[in-house]
Amino acid sequence: MLIEPWAETVDLRQLTEGAKALDSADPLAYARALFVLPEGVTYLDGNSLGAMPKSVMPRVQEVLEQQWAEDLIASWNRHGWIDLPLRVGERIAPLIGAAQGQTLCVDSISVNLFKLLATAIQLQDSRSVILIAEGDFPTDGYVAAGLALLLAERCEIRRVPIAQLPSVLDDSVAVVMLTEVNYRTGERYPMAELTELAHDAGALMLWDLAHSAGVMPIHLDDCNVDMAVGCGYKFLNGGPGAPGFLYLNKRLHNRVQQPLAGWLGHAKPFAFDARYSPAAGVARYLAGTPPIISMQALDAALDVFDRVSVHAIRQKSVDLSRFLLEALQGLDVLETLRCLTPGTESARGSQISLQHADAWGMSQALIERGVIVDFRAPDILRIGIAPLYNSFADMHRCAQALRDVLVSKAYDDPKYAVKLTVT
Ligand SMILES: *Cc1c(COP(=O)(O)O)cnc(C)c1O
């Protein structure tokens, strides 16, 4: 259906007033001031690269000017660089429902998946299948496939639509790997239920929390999850290329090996023993020297979670999503773009995904109007919602800008014919 300019069903004043009222009643409104956000920009891509907390700049400056430039190598001890992966891991732990001693800040998701999937195969002597869902983030599947290639007949991939998971869980499955929130649709899968299902079939359960950590309560211990990985630069706001994290349930500690046995995962790295002897617990998942500057940035970024409950963050995410969907509906946008994100609130992450053949042009036209969203091939416009710095007014601006783009057909401009390298 063609969009009419400002259809009569739309009460723009009501929308503006609604956003204003909700923003002034918002208990998390204060948190926006904890971030650096460029003037005139509505940033709705925190699910891809979180905005920068103000606490980051002075920390990185201190790390450069004081710790590195002045104190040099003494900083490994003096400023606790050597303990940083465990310390930052413990700061992430409460956000993912992990008791102490199970979370490590280390490497990227891709590398951490390799380590944990290899561990899972080793723990499951007679089982060889890594079960994954169709449509999950490609890197997860690539890493699994790379491992399968390496391990030959010891490891194979089975990829099915998520709905078929229960029917293919047999005694060949070593580990089920799922992303809690799908990066394309924003659908959230029930962690407790699916973990129990995997366990009932004798499989281990590995969750990828890339799109959930920092934006909703997660209960890894309570769900008895075996393994998890997550991202430092999305909703944890650690900055581009920030290290990720890895969780290993303490039930499995000391039974596990990891394939990237490096010196910093050794029980005594500075004994320089020729034989490898792993550190106790999760620390053995360290391999090489951590990126200290990046990890310090992430550590400082985590300050924004100090005084806020993740339940409050989730509540605001749900409220913002509902408001955005109502605004898009009210402005007739959803008659042109199809909403891929589930209607049920508990089945949503913290993004709204809209599908249209011209989604690329639409994303670019929105960005030109100061509304930063992103695009996922072939036809998805993603609107990320970061409750710590997004407001109801942001949702309103996004809906209105998208309507402008549709009415003006700005997305059709030939300048959008070629896609950028990063979308
Ligand atoms: C962002 C994301 C990743 C990123 O992986 P890196 O190796 O850390 O770059 C992995 N998995 C999912 C589901 C993601 O959304």
XYZ file of C-alpha atoms and ligand atoms in Angstrom:
438
model
C 0.000 0.000 0.000
C 1.185 3.513 -0.803
C 1.762 5.810 2.106
C -0.235 9.041 2.003
C 1.512 12.105 3.348
C 0.344 12.514 6.941
C -2.664 10.277 6.906
C -5.499 11.520 9.071
C -5.326 8.600 11.466
C -2.076 10.006 12.813
C -2.111 12.222 15.805
C 1.407 13.588 15.757
C 0.845 15.882 18.690
C -0.260 12.923 20.790
C 2.871 11.020 19.845
C 5.141 13.929 20.758
C 3.351 14.509 24.045
C 3.385 10.790 24.807
C 7.138 10.571 24.342
C 7.663 13.650 26.496
C 5.519 12.289 29.330
C 7.197 8.872 29.256
C 10.667 10.447 29.237
C 9.918 12.631 32.216
C 8.606 9.632 34.197
C 11.563 7.431 33.212
C 13.651 6.315 36.228
C 16.609 5.602 33.921
C 16.553 8.982 32.201
C 19.601 10.086 34.216
C 21.782 7.458 32.543
C 21.845 9.216 29.166
C 24.147 11.823 30.682
C 26.673 9.066 31.423
C 27.346 8.751 27.681
C 28.953 10.903 25.032
C 26.389 11.276 22.253
C 26.898 13.589 19.292
C 24.585 16.579 19.055
C 21.585 16.102 16.781
C 22.063 12.372 16.404
C 19.554 9.698 17.346
C 21.718 6.657 17.917
C 19.866 3.369 17.412
C 22.767 1.043 16.742
C 23.870 0.169 20.269
C 23.300 -3.485 19.409
C 26.191 -3.219 16.973
C 28.534 -0.696 18.604
C 27.510 0.721 21.967
C 27.905 4.470 22.526
C 30.892 5.644 24.560
C 30.409 6.103 28.307
C 32.037 9.290 29.613
C 34.061 7.216 32.063
C 36.067 5.691 29.206
C 38.051 8.674 27.967
C 39.738 9.596 31.281
C 40.520 5.940 31.973
C 42.181 5.361 28.623
C 44.050 8.630 29.029
C 45.307 7.487 32.414
C 46.312 4.099 31.036
C 48.272 5.776 28.259
C 49.795 8.713 30.107
C 50.403 7.248 33.533
C 50.410 3.491 33.325
C 52.053 2.857 29.990
C 54.113 6.014 29.401
C 55.368 6.488 32.970
C 55.134 3.222 34.845
C 55.923 1.061 31.840
C 56.333 -2.637 32.565
C 55.830 -2.184 36.316
C 52.154 -1.634 35.493
C 51.558 -5.366 35.106
C 51.872 -5.547 38.890
C 51.342 -1.972 40.056
C 48.159 -1.376 38.112
C 46.960 -4.973 38.148
C 47.090 -5.462 34.409
C 47.779 -9.155 34.927
C 44.488 -9.709 36.812
C 42.378 -7.603 34.478
C 40.724 -10.479 32.534
C 39.459 -12.076 35.750
C 38.532 -8.749 37.351
C 36.559 -7.523 34.351
C 34.996 -10.980 34.027
C 33.705 -10.676 37.593
C 32.165 -7.303 36.793
C 30.278 -8.855 33.871
C 29.204 -11.892 35.946
C 26.240 -10.218 37.750
C 24.857 -9.078 34.400
C 24.648 -12.681 33.203
C 23.570 -14.396 36.420
C 26.922 -16.011 37.118
C 28.327 -16.573 40.614
C 31.988 -15.742 41.082
C 34.806 -17.660 39.451
C 33.147 -18.621 36.180
C 33.501 -15.595 33.899
C 36.561 -14.370 32.067
C 36.988 -11.313 29.879
C 39.011 -12.569 26.954
C 39.352 -12.676 23.169
C 36.515 -12.266 20.651
C 33.322 -14.331 20.529
C 34.684 -16.242 17.551
C 37.847 -17.312 19.367
C 35.974 -18.102 22.578
C 33.509 -20.284 20.677
C 36.376 -22.254 19.234
C 37.781 -22.895 22.705
C 34.443 -23.858 24.227
C 33.180 -26.019 21.361
C 36.440 -27.955 21.412
C 35.990 -28.392 25.163
C 32.445 -29.641 24.648
C 33.514 -32.255 22.117
C 36.268 -33.444 24.466
C 33.839 -33.735 27.378
C 31.397 -35.809 25.324
C 33.505 -38.836 24.371
C 30.962 -40.714 22.329
C 29.065 -37.781 20.837
C 30.212 -35.767 17.855
C 27.448 -33.383 16.767
C 27.396 -29.616 17.267
C 23.736 -28.685 16.873
C 23.054 -25.134 15.707
C 19.998 -23.180 14.594
C 19.539 -21.955 11.047
C 19.753 -18.194 10.791
C 22.035 -17.660 13.777
C 24.987 -15.284 13.419
C 27.311 -16.709 10.734
C 30.575 -16.525 12.685
C 29.227 -19.087 15.159
C 28.608 -21.548 12.333
C 31.933 -20.769 10.642
C 33.869 -21.484 13.820
C 31.994 -24.733 14.373
C 32.680 -25.753 10.775
C 36.377 -24.913 11.143
C 36.568 -27.084 14.233
C 34.727 -29.916 12.468
C 37.240 -29.761 9.653
C 40.090 -30.022 12.127
C 38.580 -32.856 14.155
C 37.404 -34.843 11.106
C 35.044 -37.674 12.133
C 35.147 -36.639 15.797
C 32.969 -33.633 15.035
C 30.144 -32.728 12.675
C 27.654 -29.895 12.349
C 23.889 -30.325 12.315
C 21.961 -27.175 11.408
C 18.174 -27.065 11.745
C 15.411 -24.480 12.075
C 14.999 -23.706 15.767
C 11.521 -25.258 15.866
C 12.988 -28.621 14.883
C 15.518 -28.639 17.692
C 13.580 -31.026 19.969
C 13.083 -33.595 17.230
C 16.759 -33.830 16.258
C 18.228 -33.966 19.748
C 19.476 -37.527 19.905
C 22.407 -39.243 21.583
C 24.851 -38.114 18.908
C 24.553 -34.460 19.956
C 27.514 -33.291 22.024
C 26.557 -29.654 22.353
C 23.744 -27.307 21.368
C 24.896 -23.798 20.455
C 22.304 -21.030 20.286
C 22.224 -17.245 20.294
C 19.789 -15.997 22.929
C 18.599 -13.139 20.715
C 18.727 -13.560 16.956
C 20.717 -10.757 15.328
C 18.428 -10.480 12.292
C 14.932 -10.807 13.701
C 15.460 -9.773 17.315
C 13.698 -12.943 18.449
C 14.651 -14.111 21.915
C 14.736 -17.821 22.663
C 13.725 -19.258 26.061
C 17.009 -20.070 27.769
C 15.702 -22.151 30.676
C 13.471 -24.304 28.526
C 15.982 -24.967 25.746
C 18.834 -25.646 28.164
C 16.710 -28.235 29.948
C 15.805 -29.807 26.632
C 19.474 -30.117 25.674
C 20.372 -31.560 29.076
C 17.523 -34.086 28.945
C 19.057 -35.374 25.737
C 22.505 -35.574 27.352
C 23.906 -32.622 25.398
C 25.821 -29.644 26.742
C 24.359 -26.173 26.218
C 26.340 -23.184 24.948
C 24.646 -19.772 24.706
C 25.873 -16.792 22.698
C 24.805 -13.672 24.586
C 25.993 -11.119 22.008
C 22.608 -9.417 21.796
C 21.425 -9.953 25.343
C 24.257 -9.218 27.790
C 23.750 -5.781 29.320
C 20.212 -5.312 28.123
C 18.169 -7.991 29.902
C 18.431 -10.241 32.937
C 20.245 -13.483 32.155
C 20.346 -16.427 34.552
C 23.180 -18.687 33.472
C 23.623 -20.359 36.872
C 19.916 -20.726 37.555
C 19.358 -22.213 34.102
C 22.273 -24.554 34.728
C 23.881 -23.471 31.461
C 27.196 -25.149 30.714
C 28.951 -22.526 28.632
C 28.387 -19.052 27.274
C 30.108 -16.317 25.316
C 29.302 -12.652 24.856
C 30.372 -9.427 23.289
C 32.144 -6.439 24.846
C 31.341 -3.810 22.236
C 27.566 -4.104 21.847
C 25.334 -3.442 24.853
C 28.362 -3.461 27.204
C 29.697 -0.367 25.401
C 33.368 -1.376 25.582
C 34.318 0.232 22.265
C 35.280 -1.097 18.839
C 37.039 -4.437 19.119
C 36.574 -4.620 22.892
C 37.332 -8.111 24.181
C 34.384 -10.402 24.759
C 33.716 -12.778 27.630
C 33.434 -16.457 28.300
C 31.502 -18.344 30.988
C 32.114 -21.902 32.069
C 29.911 -23.477 34.726
C 31.997 -24.490 37.744
C 30.576 -28.027 37.503
C 32.911 -28.468 34.553
C 36.006 -26.777 35.946
C 39.119 -28.856 36.139
C 37.596 -31.524 33.900
C 38.219 -29.395 30.879
C 41.035 -28.645 28.505
C 41.136 -25.927 25.968
C 42.843 -26.126 22.607
C 44.519 -22.698 22.686
C 46.664 -23.540 25.666
C 48.795 -20.430 25.985
C 51.173 -19.198 28.596
C 48.758 -16.849 30.370
C 46.363 -19.748 30.915
C 49.168 -21.644 32.633
C 49.032 -22.182 36.390
C 52.380 -20.340 36.725
C 53.150 -18.343 33.592
C 56.294 -16.892 35.095
C 57.750 -20.257 36.027
C 58.385 -20.627 32.281
C 57.955 -24.358 32.582
C 58.305 -26.235 29.300
C 55.312 -28.409 30.262
C 51.831 -26.928 30.148
C 49.917 -27.096 33.371
C 46.569 -25.263 33.234
C 45.494 -22.640 35.734
C 42.608 -23.589 38.005
C 39.093 -22.957 36.742
C 38.099 -20.565 34.033
C 41.476 -18.780 33.971
C 42.856 -21.575 31.781
C 40.840 -20.100 28.924
C 43.329 -17.269 28.664
C 45.792 -17.832 25.872
C 47.993 -14.859 25.039
C 48.542 -11.369 26.397
C 45.248 -9.463 26.769
C 44.657 -6.134 24.963
C 45.101 -3.989 28.067
C 44.001 -0.647 26.594
C 40.791 -2.113 25.188
C 40.071 -4.046 28.332
C 40.571 -0.957 30.480
C 38.107 0.877 28.247
C 35.574 -1.916 28.761
C 36.227 -1.933 32.510
C 35.529 1.798 32.696
C 32.460 1.411 30.471
C 30.986 -1.106 32.906
C 30.693 1.701 35.490
C 27.355 2.629 33.900
C 25.890 -0.606 35.284
C 27.041 0.084 38.848
C 23.886 1.561 40.248
C 21.226 0.184 37.968
C 19.351 -3.088 37.966
C 19.298 -5.042 34.772
C 15.574 -5.605 35.411
C 15.012 -1.859 35.153
C 16.983 -1.827 31.910
C 14.846 -4.642 30.522
C 11.635 -2.922 31.592
C 12.628 0.226 29.759
C 13.685 -1.776 26.708
C 10.235 -3.399 26.624
C 8.536 -0.016 27.053
C 10.659 1.640 24.352
C 10.022 -1.228 21.935
C 6.287 -1.046 22.507
C 6.272 2.722 22.027
C 8.295 2.457 18.825
C 6.019 -0.229 17.402
C 2.930 1.812 18.278
C 4.436 4.892 16.650
C 5.359 2.919 13.507
C 1.865 1.472 13.443
C 0.250 4.862 14.016
C 2.241 6.361 11.159
C 1.262 3.488 8.839
C 4.908 2.463 8.415
C 4.120 -1.167 9.206
C 1.910 -1.388 6.151
C 4.993 -0.904 3.987
C 7.671 -2.624 6.055
C 7.099 -6.007 7.634
C 8.019 -6.307 11.303
C 10.126 -9.450 11.815
C 10.414 -9.071 15.575
C 7.887 -11.222 17.455
C 4.716 -9.611 18.777
C 5.093 -11.257 22.183
C 7.195 -9.054 24.463
C 8.963 -11.904 26.246
C 10.063 -13.257 22.854
C 11.837 -10.032 21.903
C 15.361 -8.877 22.493
C 16.162 -5.180 22.372
C 15.790 -4.360 18.713
C 13.064 -3.993 16.144
C 13.754 -5.504 12.727
C 11.832 -4.371 9.683
C 11.907 -6.086 6.320
C 11.650 -4.433 2.918
C 13.325 -4.905 -0.482
C 14.621 -1.304 -0.220
C 15.818 -1.630 3.369
C 19.374 -0.627 2.418
C 18.295 2.689 0.878
C 15.971 3.273 3.800
C 18.745 2.733 6.322
C 20.989 5.180 4.443
C 18.261 7.812 4.120
C 17.579 7.512 7.859
C 21.257 7.924 8.664
C 21.325 11.031 6.479
C 18.506 12.385 8.648
C 20.566 11.784 11.791
C 18.844 8.553 12.803
C 21.583 5.928 12.991
C 20.261 2.451 12.321
C 21.804 -0.422 10.396
C 21.111 -2.937 7.670
C 21.523 -6.683 7.488
C 21.554 -8.330 4.079
C 19.520 -8.941 2.135
C 16.580 -6.823 3.267
C 16.504 -6.021 6.978
C 16.503 -2.610 8.638
C 17.553 -2.965 12.283
C 16.632 -0.489 14.983
C 18.686 -1.172 18.099
C 17.363 -0.051 21.475
C 19.843 0.778 24.247
C 17.732 1.721 27.284
C 20.576 3.405 29.150
C 20.845 6.181 26.576
C 17.833 5.904 24.301
C 14.714 7.876 25.086
C 11.087 7.720 24.047
C 11.788 10.875 22.046
C 14.416 8.871 20.119
C 11.747 6.286 19.246
C 9.421 9.033 18.145
C 12.090 10.662 15.970
C 12.950 7.337 14.390
C 9.343 6.528 13.509
C 8.772 9.996 12.099
C 11.994 9.980 10.084
C 11.159 6.587 8.657
C 7.770 7.841 7.641
C 9.414 10.859 5.949
C 11.736 8.538 4.074
C 8.800 6.447 2.849
C 6.633 9.400 1.858
C 9.469 11.182 0.023
C 10.830 7.918 -1.419
C 14.266 9.225 -0.458
C 15.453 5.608 -0.282
C 15.195 5.386 -4.082
C 18.068 7.824 -4.641
C 20.652 6.345 -7.056
C 23.421 7.352 -4.631
C 22.346 4.366 -2.500
C 22.898 1.923 -5.360
C 26.249 0.747 -4.010
C 26.486 -0.740 -0.536
C 29.290 0.257 1.829
C 31.750 -2.333 3.127
C 30.259 -2.256 6.618
C 26.471 -2.041 6.640
C 28.349 -9.553 17.181
C 28.272 -11.031 17.243
C 29.423 -11.807 17.218
C 30.762 -11.135 17.065
O 31.801 -12.001 17.128
P 33.289 -11.463 17.362
O 34.092 -12.660 17.103
O 33.365 -11.000 18.772
O 33.528 -10.361 16.404
C 29.292 -13.172 17.349
N 28.080 -13.750 17.480
C 26.945 -13.032 17.492
C 25.635 -13.694 17.669
C 27.009 -11.656 17.353
O 25.905 -10.924 17.348
